[in-house]
Amino acid sequence: MTIIGAASGSGSTPADATTSRPAGRDISGPDEPGMTRLADHLMARLAASGVTTIFGAHGANSEDLFDAAALEHRLRVVVAKHEFGAGAMADGLVRITGTPAVVVTTSGGGAMNVVAALAGSYDSRVPVLALVGTAPRPGVGRGAFQDMASFPDTPDIARVLSGVVGAVRVVDDPTRIDDAYDEVSAVLRSGLPAALVLPKDVQAAMLPSVPPSGGTPPPATPHARLPHSEIDSLADDLARAVTDGARICVWTGEEASRARPLAELAGLLTVLDAAHVVSPGGRDLATDRTAGSPA
């Protein structure tokens, strides 16, 4: 495991060093054999589901998450200077490689900084998972550092995040971490970003050690699976329209760009004698039939 670091913001601590970790480890608590820290369990589940990289910026209420990520040998940790940059990098990794990605932030300004990045992911249907650390439960409503769970006296981080992700789950009960993870994983598989809000004491809670079940990795480019009958019907409608003299225009965007259906697209344009337009995110699929392309 390698940590890639740069000076982090939002009240974070510097992380310039690059360090290596051994290829394996025992994550049982030193005084509690057979027990595993919740943060370790969560990182093991993420790694088992196909996540390879954790992006984020350090902060007081997210250190257990970062520590667990650094100790999980299957994960690489990239520490950014700013949470928006971390969220944008996670978004970019999903778009480019199809690999699920995670962004980790602390509460306070750190959590607010990632909102804009998640909004972009939501708008483009990029399944990024945000893990947001918050104040320990005993300190909520009692002046805890960067408390964001005691509305109206504090900001309501769950409500803020709910506007830019498909689902947000606040894990107040450590024993429900797997339920919460499964719920947000289903949302990620639908193509939307999601968020888990984890109080600091919940991150550090000890759970019985069990082999992590990663589940099905969320696809980076979810596709609606149309029944064959509907596909056949669509093909018939297109053929009939062309026969009747209609002009067909094929539009491609970010999802097509990620899927890279180059041969299929060329064949479709030729058979339909169709014009082609692209969105900014799909411009790498431009052909000689694309509007604005050189003749």
mmCIF file of C-alpha atoms in Angstrom:
data_model
loop_
_atom_site.group_PDB
_atom_site.id
_atom_site.type_symbol
_atom_site.label_atom_id
_atom_site.label_comp_id
_atom_site.label_asym_id
_atom_site.label_seq_id
_atom_site.Cartn_x
_atom_site.Cartn_y
_atom_site.Cartn_z
ATOM 1 C CA MET A 1 0.000 0.000 0.000
ATOM 2 C CA THR A 2 1.282 3.445 -0.854
ATOM 3 C CA ILE A 3 0.158 6.753 0.509
ATOM 4 C CA ILE A 4 0.434 9.601 -1.985
ATOM 5 C CA GLY A 5 0.446 12.813 -0.019
ATOM 6 C CA ALA A 6 0.352 16.565 -0.258
ATOM 7 C CA ALA A 7 -0.306 19.211 2.357
ATOM 8 C CA SER A 8 -4.004 18.870 3.178
ATOM 9 C CA GLY A 9 -6.479 21.612 3.963
ATOM 10 C CA SER A 10 -9.553 22.226 6.108
ATOM 11 C CA GLY A 11 -7.774 21.926 9.410
ATOM 12 C CA SER A 12 -5.912 18.846 8.253
ATOM 13 C CA THR A 13 -2.471 17.640 9.152
ATOM 14 C CA PRO A 14 0.423 17.545 6.642
ATOM 15 C CA ALA A 15 0.978 14.262 4.863
ATOM 16 C CA ASP A 16 3.959 14.665 2.558
ATOM 17 C CA ALA A 17 5.653 11.333 3.156
ATOM 18 C CA THR A 18 5.304 8.251 1.022
ATOM 19 C CA THR A 19 5.285 5.078 3.055
ATOM 20 C CA SER A 20 4.951 1.383 2.353
ATOM 21 C CA ARG A 21 3.009 -1.184 4.337
ATOM 22 C CA PRO A 22 3.456 -4.948 4.638
ATOM 23 C CA ALA A 23 1.399 -7.127 2.361
ATOM 24 C CA GLY A 24 -0.775 -8.488 5.167
ATOM 25 C CA ARG A 25 -1.870 -7.739 8.707
ATOM 26 C CA ASP A 26 -3.970 -8.852 11.659
ATOM 27 C CA ILE A 27 -6.706 -6.287 12.268
ATOM 28 C CA SER A 28 -7.868 -7.745 15.593
ATOM 29 C CA GLY A 29 -7.669 -5.304 18.485
ATOM 30 C CA PRO A 30 -4.584 -5.888 20.660
ATOM 31 C CA ASP A 31 -6.667 -6.323 23.807
ATOM 32 C CA GLU A 32 -9.686 -7.876 22.170
ATOM 33 C CA PRO A 33 -8.751 -10.968 20.174
ATOM 34 C CA GLY A 34 -11.362 -11.892 17.633
ATOM 35 C CA MET A 35 -12.569 -8.295 17.377
ATOM 36 C CA THR A 36 -12.133 -5.831 14.522
ATOM 37 C CA ARG A 37 -12.392 -2.065 14.445
ATOM 38 C CA LEU A 38 -15.391 -0.936 12.418
ATOM 39 C CA ALA A 39 -13.216 1.271 10.211
ATOM 40 C CA ASP A 40 -11.029 -1.750 9.362
ATOM 41 C CA HIS A 41 -14.078 -3.869 8.616
ATOM 42 C CA LEU A 42 -15.462 -1.196 6.303
ATOM 43 C CA MET A 43 -12.194 -0.815 4.394
ATOM 44 C CA ALA A 44 -11.963 -4.592 3.986
ATOM 45 C CA ARG A 45 -15.470 -4.639 2.512
ATOM 46 C CA LEU A 46 -14.593 -1.816 0.131
ATOM 47 C CA ALA A 47 -11.458 -3.613 -1.045
ATOM 48 C CA ALA A 48 -13.376 -6.863 -1.498
ATOM 49 C CA SER A 49 -15.963 -5.049 -3.658
ATOM 50 C CA GLY A 50 -13.352 -3.783 -6.111
ATOM 51 C CA VAL A 51 -12.324 -0.423 -4.653
ATOM 52 C CA THR A 52 -8.608 0.185 -5.187
ATOM 53 C CA THR A 53 -8.127 3.826 -4.196
ATOM 54 C CA ILE A 54 -9.272 6.067 -1.345
ATOM 55 C CA PHE A 55 -9.077 9.825 -1.942
ATOM 56 C CA GLY A 56 -9.451 12.448 0.753
ATOM 57 C CA ALA A 57 -8.044 15.061 3.109
ATOM 58 C CA HIS A 58 -7.233 14.370 6.740
ATOM 59 C CA GLY A 59 -9.247 15.799 9.627
ATOM 60 C CA ALA A 60 -9.863 15.138 13.313
ATOM 61 C CA ASN A 61 -13.116 13.247 12.842
ATOM 62 C CA SER A 62 -11.946 10.998 9.999
ATOM 63 C CA GLU A 63 -8.579 9.720 11.249
ATOM 64 C CA ASP A 64 -9.809 6.199 12.034
ATOM 65 C CA LEU A 65 -11.017 5.882 8.444
ATOM 66 C CA PHE A 66 -7.682 7.061 7.053
ATOM 67 C CA ASP A 67 -5.750 4.811 9.434
ATOM 68 C CA ALA A 68 -7.809 1.797 8.404
ATOM 69 C CA ALA A 69 -7.399 2.624 4.709
ATOM 70 C CA ALA A 70 -3.627 2.956 5.128
ATOM 71 C CA LEU A 71 -3.431 -0.419 6.862
ATOM 72 C CA GLU A 72 -5.538 -2.227 4.260
ATOM 73 C CA HIS A 73 -2.901 -3.543 1.864
ATOM 74 C CA ARG A 74 -5.313 -3.755 -1.078
ATOM 75 C CA LEU A 75 -6.011 -0.016 -1.004
ATOM 76 C CA ARG A 76 -3.995 2.986 -2.122
ATOM 77 C CA VAL A 77 -4.582 6.253 -0.241
ATOM 78 C CA VAL A 78 -4.278 9.566 -2.094
ATOM 79 C CA VAL A 79 -4.252 12.575 0.243
ATOM 80 C CA ALA A 80 -5.352 15.745 -1.537
ATOM 81 C CA LYS A 81 -4.809 19.398 -0.648
ATOM 82 C CA HIS A 82 -8.553 20.045 -0.693
ATOM 83 C CA GLU A 83 -11.670 17.905 -0.363
ATOM 84 C CA PHE A 84 -13.127 19.154 -3.653
ATOM 85 C CA GLY A 85 -9.967 17.958 -5.393
ATOM 86 C CA ALA A 86 -10.258 14.592 -3.646
ATOM 87 C CA GLY A 87 -13.868 14.229 -4.767
ATOM 88 C CA ALA A 88 -12.996 15.253 -8.318
ATOM 89 C CA MET A 89 -10.173 12.688 -8.444
ATOM 90 C CA ALA A 90 -12.500 9.944 -7.222
ATOM 91 C CA ASP A 91 -15.024 10.978 -9.876
ATOM 92 C CA GLY A 92 -12.332 10.971 -12.556
ATOM 93 C CA LEU A 93 -11.065 7.516 -11.601
ATOM 94 C CA VAL A 94 -14.545 6.063 -12.000
ATOM 95 C CA ARG A 95 -15.084 7.767 -15.358
ATOM 96 C CA ILE A 96 -11.732 6.744 -16.804
ATOM 97 C CA THR A 97 -11.163 3.242 -15.461
ATOM 98 C CA GLY A 98 -14.561 1.997 -14.361
ATOM 99 C CA THR A 99 -13.052 1.210 -10.945
ATOM 100 C CA PRO A 100 -15.231 2.088 -7.948
ATOM 101 C CA ALA A 101 -13.749 4.970 -5.932
ATOM 102 C CA VAL A 102 -14.203 6.477 -2.465
ATOM 103 C CA VAL A 103 -13.653 9.958 -1.055
ATOM 104 C CA VAL A 104 -13.123 10.446 2.693
ATOM 105 C CA THR A 105 -13.593 13.753 4.501
ATOM 106 C CA THR A 106 -13.883 15.048 8.016
ATOM 107 C CA SER A 107 -16.806 17.131 9.257
ATOM 108 C CA GLY A 108 -17.077 20.918 9.259
ATOM 109 C CA GLY A 109 -15.531 22.654 6.271
ATOM 110 C CA GLY A 110 -14.099 19.381 4.996
ATOM 111 C CA ALA A 111 -17.549 17.880 4.521
ATOM 112 C CA MET A 112 -18.850 21.060 2.910
ATOM 113 C CA ASN A 113 -15.907 21.218 0.508
ATOM 114 C CA VAL A 114 -16.793 17.859 -1.047
ATOM 115 C CA VAL A 115 -20.423 18.790 -1.732
ATOM 116 C CA ALA A 116 -19.630 20.488 -5.046
ATOM 117 C CA ALA A 117 -17.687 17.445 -6.280
ATOM 118 C CA LEU A 118 -20.532 15.108 -5.344
ATOM 119 C CA ALA A 119 -22.993 17.403 -7.111
ATOM 120 C CA GLY A 120 -20.977 16.956 -10.308
ATOM 121 C CA SER A 121 -20.970 13.191 -9.818
ATOM 122 C CA TYR A 122 -24.728 13.203 -9.271
ATOM 123 C CA ASP A 123 -25.365 15.294 -12.369
ATOM 124 C CA SER A 124 -23.252 12.965 -14.542
ATOM 125 C CA ARG A 125 -24.358 9.746 -12.821
ATOM 126 C CA VAL A 126 -20.912 8.769 -11.525
ATOM 127 C CA PRO A 127 -21.110 6.333 -8.567
ATOM 128 C CA VAL A 128 -18.654 7.773 -6.033
ATOM 129 C CA LEU A 129 -18.967 6.772 -2.360
ATOM 130 C CA ALA A 130 -18.336 9.506 0.221
ATOM 131 C CA LEU A 131 -17.348 8.547 3.771
ATOM 132 C CA VAL A 132 -17.833 11.534 6.065
ATOM 133 C CA GLY A 133 -16.523 11.443 9.624
ATOM 134 C CA THR A 134 -18.435 13.449 12.219
ATOM 135 C CA ALA A 135 -18.153 14.279 15.915
ATOM 136 C CA PRO A 136 -18.359 11.417 18.455
ATOM 137 C CA ARG A 137 -21.922 10.663 19.483
ATOM 138 C CA PRO A 138 -21.499 11.658 23.169
ATOM 139 C CA GLY A 139 -20.433 15.143 22.055
ATOM 140 C CA VAL A 140 -23.300 15.817 19.653
ATOM 141 C CA GLY A 141 -25.195 18.901 20.806
ATOM 142 C CA ARG A 142 -22.644 19.534 23.542
ATOM 143 C CA GLY A 143 -20.112 21.644 21.709
ATOM 144 C CA ALA A 144 -18.126 18.840 20.070
ATOM 145 C CA PHE A 145 -15.533 19.927 17.521
ATOM 146 C CA GLN A 146 -17.173 20.398 14.119
ATOM 147 C CA ASP A 147 -20.463 18.891 15.265
ATOM 148 C CA MET A 148 -22.804 18.688 12.268
ATOM 149 C CA ALA A 149 -25.575 16.527 13.695
ATOM 150 C CA SER A 150 -27.453 18.826 16.057
ATOM 151 C CA PHE A 151 -29.636 20.941 13.774
ATOM 152 C CA PRO A 152 -30.671 23.818 14.118
ATOM 153 C CA ASP A 153 -27.768 24.638 16.428
ATOM 154 C CA THR A 154 -25.307 23.120 13.949
ATOM 155 C CA PRO A 155 -25.380 22.430 10.205
ATOM 156 C CA ASP A 156 -27.150 19.200 9.277
ATOM 157 C CA ILE A 157 -24.619 17.281 7.196
ATOM 158 C CA ALA A 158 -27.035 14.479 6.334
ATOM 159 C CA ARG A 159 -29.566 16.957 4.971
ATOM 160 C CA VAL A 160 -26.911 18.817 2.980
ATOM 161 C CA LEU A 161 -25.541 15.626 1.436
ATOM 162 C CA SER A 162 -29.023 14.331 0.618
ATOM 163 C CA GLY A 163 -29.280 16.978 -2.103
ATOM 164 C CA VAL A 164 -26.232 15.744 -4.037
ATOM 165 C CA VAL A 165 -26.243 11.945 -3.592
ATOM 166 C CA GLY A 166 -28.719 9.179 -4.277
ATOM 167 C CA ALA A 167 -28.709 8.082 -0.637
ATOM 168 C CA VAL A 168 -27.062 9.102 2.612
ATOM 169 C CA ARG A 169 -26.996 6.875 5.682
ATOM 170 C CA VAL A 170 -25.940 8.022 9.169
ATOM 171 C CA VAL A 171 -24.404 5.053 11.011
ATOM 172 C CA ASP A 172 -25.362 5.709 14.642
ATOM 173 C CA ASP A 173 -25.311 2.009 15.565
ATOM 174 C CA PRO A 174 -22.021 0.198 14.827
ATOM 175 C CA THR A 175 -23.829 -3.136 14.486
ATOM 176 C CA ARG A 176 -25.748 -1.745 11.498
ATOM 177 C CA ILE A 177 -22.689 -0.899 9.399
ATOM 178 C CA ASP A 178 -23.221 -3.802 7.002
ATOM 179 C CA ASP A 179 -26.878 -2.903 6.489
ATOM 180 C CA ALA A 180 -25.938 0.711 5.755
ATOM 181 C CA TYR A 181 -23.138 -0.363 3.414
ATOM 182 C CA ASP A 182 -25.442 -2.710 1.507
ATOM 183 C CA GLU A 183 -28.023 0.066 1.123
ATOM 184 C CA VAL A 184 -25.592 2.587 -0.338
ATOM 185 C CA SER A 185 -24.010 -0.109 -2.522
ATOM 186 C CA ALA A 186 -27.389 -0.660 -4.169
ATOM 187 C CA VAL A 187 -27.572 3.065 -4.932
ATOM 188 C CA LEU A 188 -24.039 3.037 -6.362
ATOM 189 C CA ARG A 189 -25.017 0.167 -8.654
ATOM 190 C CA SER A 190 -27.843 2.346 -9.987
ATOM 191 C CA GLY A 191 -25.222 4.878 -11.115
ATOM 192 C CA LEU A 192 -25.609 7.529 -8.420
ATOM 193 C CA PRO A 193 -23.131 8.664 -5.756
ATOM 194 C CA ALA A 194 -23.910 7.844 -2.133
ATOM 195 C CA ALA A 195 -22.647 8.761 1.339
ATOM 196 C CA LEU A 196 -22.075 7.149 4.711
ATOM 197 C CA VAL A 197 -21.857 9.504 7.711
ATOM 198 C CA LEU A 198 -19.759 7.901 10.464
ATOM 199 C CA PRO A 199 -19.328 9.441 13.934
ATOM 200 C CA LYS A 200 -15.760 9.155 15.172
ATOM 201 C CA ASP A 201 -16.608 6.808 18.042
ATOM 202 C CA VAL A 202 -18.524 4.567 15.612
ATOM 203 C CA GLN A 203 -15.444 4.343 13.374
ATOM 204 C CA ALA A 204 -13.432 3.138 16.373
ATOM 205 C CA ALA A 205 -16.080 0.709 17.680
ATOM 206 C CA MET A 206 -15.048 -2.939 17.906
ATOM 207 C CA LEU A 207 -17.016 -5.622 16.094
ATOM 208 C CA PRO A 208 -16.676 -9.416 16.043
ATOM 209 C CA SER A 209 -14.219 -10.400 13.330
ATOM 210 C CA VAL A 210 -15.935 -11.974 10.333
ATOM 211 C CA PRO A 211 -14.632 -12.476 6.802
ATOM 212 C CA PRO A 212 -15.766 -9.370 4.892
ATOM 213 C CA SER A 213 -18.249 -9.849 2.116
ATOM 214 C CA GLY A 214 -17.598 -7.305 -0.560
ATOM 215 C CA GLY A 215 -20.710 -7.862 -2.611
ATOM 216 C CA THR A 216 -20.996 -6.932 -6.262
ATOM 217 C CA PRO A 217 -18.795 -3.981 -7.242
ATOM 218 C CA PRO A 218 -20.854 -1.001 -8.393
ATOM 219 C CA PRO A 219 -20.429 -0.597 -12.144
ATOM 220 C CA ALA A 220 -18.981 2.676 -13.355
ATOM 221 C CA THR A 221 -21.292 2.744 -16.367
ATOM 222 C CA PRO A 222 -24.631 1.206 -15.411
ATOM 223 C CA HIS A 223 -26.758 0.305 -18.406
ATOM 224 C CA ALA A 224 -30.488 -0.171 -18.551
ATOM 225 C CA ARG A 225 -31.072 -3.710 -19.763
ATOM 226 C CA LEU A 226 -33.920 -3.511 -22.232
ATOM 227 C CA PRO A 227 -35.864 -6.675 -23.020
ATOM 228 C CA HIS A 228 -35.021 -8.139 -26.424
ATOM 229 C CA SER A 229 -38.574 -7.457 -27.566
ATOM 230 C CA GLU A 230 -38.133 -3.724 -26.930
ATOM 231 C CA ILE A 231 -34.769 -3.660 -28.721
ATOM 232 C CA ASP A 232 -36.308 -5.447 -31.727
ATOM 233 C CA SER A 233 -39.205 -3.002 -31.718
ATOM 234 C CA LEU A 234 -36.834 -0.026 -31.621
ATOM 235 C CA ALA A 235 -34.796 -1.462 -34.503
ATOM 236 C CA ASP A 236 -37.977 -1.932 -36.553
ATOM 237 C CA ASP A 237 -39.055 1.655 -35.855
ATOM 238 C CA LEU A 238 -35.666 3.014 -36.937
ATOM 239 C CA ALA A 239 -35.622 0.915 -40.113
ATOM 240 C CA ARG A 240 -39.159 2.033 -40.970
ATOM 241 C CA ALA A 241 -38.257 5.689 -40.391
ATOM 242 C CA VAL A 242 -35.229 5.445 -42.689
ATOM 243 C CA THR A 243 -37.296 3.708 -45.366
ATOM 244 C CA ASP A 244 -39.858 6.510 -45.153
ATOM 245 C CA GLY A 245 -37.118 9.093 -45.745
ATOM 246 C CA ALA A 246 -36.588 10.328 -42.207
ATOM 247 C CA ARG A 247 -33.182 11.611 -41.150
ATOM 248 C CA ILE A 248 -31.769 9.964 -38.022
ATOM 249 C CA CYS A 249 -29.454 11.684 -35.586
ATOM 250 C CA VAL A 250 -27.462 9.663 -33.026
ATOM 251 C CA TRP A 251 -26.417 11.477 -29.846
ATOM 252 C CA THR A 252 -23.571 10.173 -27.667
ATOM 253 C CA GLY A 253 -22.488 11.440 -24.269
ATOM 254 C CA GLU A 254 -20.352 10.561 -21.266
ATOM 255 C CA GLU A 255 -21.809 7.105 -20.721
ATOM 256 C CA ALA A 256 -21.111 6.099 -24.317
ATOM 257 C CA SER A 257 -17.621 7.567 -23.996
ATOM 258 C CA ARG A 258 -16.885 5.368 -20.998
ATOM 259 C CA ALA A 259 -18.311 2.255 -22.701
ATOM 260 C CA ARG A 260 -16.296 2.928 -25.909
ATOM 261 C CA PRO A 261 -18.689 1.224 -28.403
ATOM 262 C CA LEU A 262 -16.587 2.345 -31.377
ATOM 263 C CA ALA A 263 -17.338 -0.473 -33.821
ATOM 264 C CA GLU A 264 -21.017 -0.611 -32.874
ATOM 265 C CA LEU A 265 -21.383 3.155 -33.231
ATOM 266 C CA ALA A 266 -19.710 3.206 -36.650
ATOM 267 C CA GLY A 267 -21.933 0.376 -37.843
ATOM 268 C CA LEU A 268 -25.103 2.027 -36.557
ATOM 269 C CA LEU A 269 -24.275 5.354 -38.210
ATOM 270 C CA THR A 270 -23.573 3.612 -41.509
ATOM 271 C CA VAL A 271 -26.685 1.416 -41.542
ATOM 272 C CA LEU A 272 -28.963 4.332 -40.643
ATOM 273 C CA ASP A 273 -27.046 6.881 -42.740
ATOM 274 C CA ALA A 274 -27.342 8.947 -39.572
ATOM 275 C CA ALA A 275 -25.882 12.238 -38.478
ATOM 276 C CA HIS A 276 -23.948 12.219 -35.225
ATOM 277 C CA VAL A 277 -23.740 14.741 -32.389
ATOM 278 C CA VAL A 278 -21.756 14.504 -29.162
ATOM 279 C CA SER A 279 -21.955 16.156 -25.780
ATOM 280 C CA PRO A 280 -18.736 17.626 -24.316
ATOM 281 C CA GLY A 281 -18.238 14.390 -22.373
ATOM 282 C CA GLY A 282 -18.583 12.245 -25.485
ATOM 283 C CA ARG A 283 -16.428 14.216 -27.909
ATOM 284 C CA ASP A 284 -13.788 11.478 -28.068
ATOM 285 C CA LEU A 285 -16.341 9.419 -30.047
ATOM 286 C CA ALA A 286 -16.538 11.974 -32.842
ATOM 287 C CA THR A 287 -16.453 10.531 -36.367
ATOM 288 C CA ASP A 288 -16.570 11.971 -39.852
ATOM 289 C CA ARG A 289 -20.345 11.960 -39.462
ATOM 290 C CA THR A 290 -20.236 14.115 -36.353
ATOM 291 C CA ALA A 291 -21.663 17.610 -36.698
ATOM 292 C CA GLY A 292 -18.799 20.088 -36.895
ATOM 293 C CA SER A 293 -16.180 17.500 -37.891
ATOM 294 C CA PRO A 294 -13.943 18.296 -40.873
ATOM 295 C CA ALA A 295 -15.268 16.869 -44.106
#
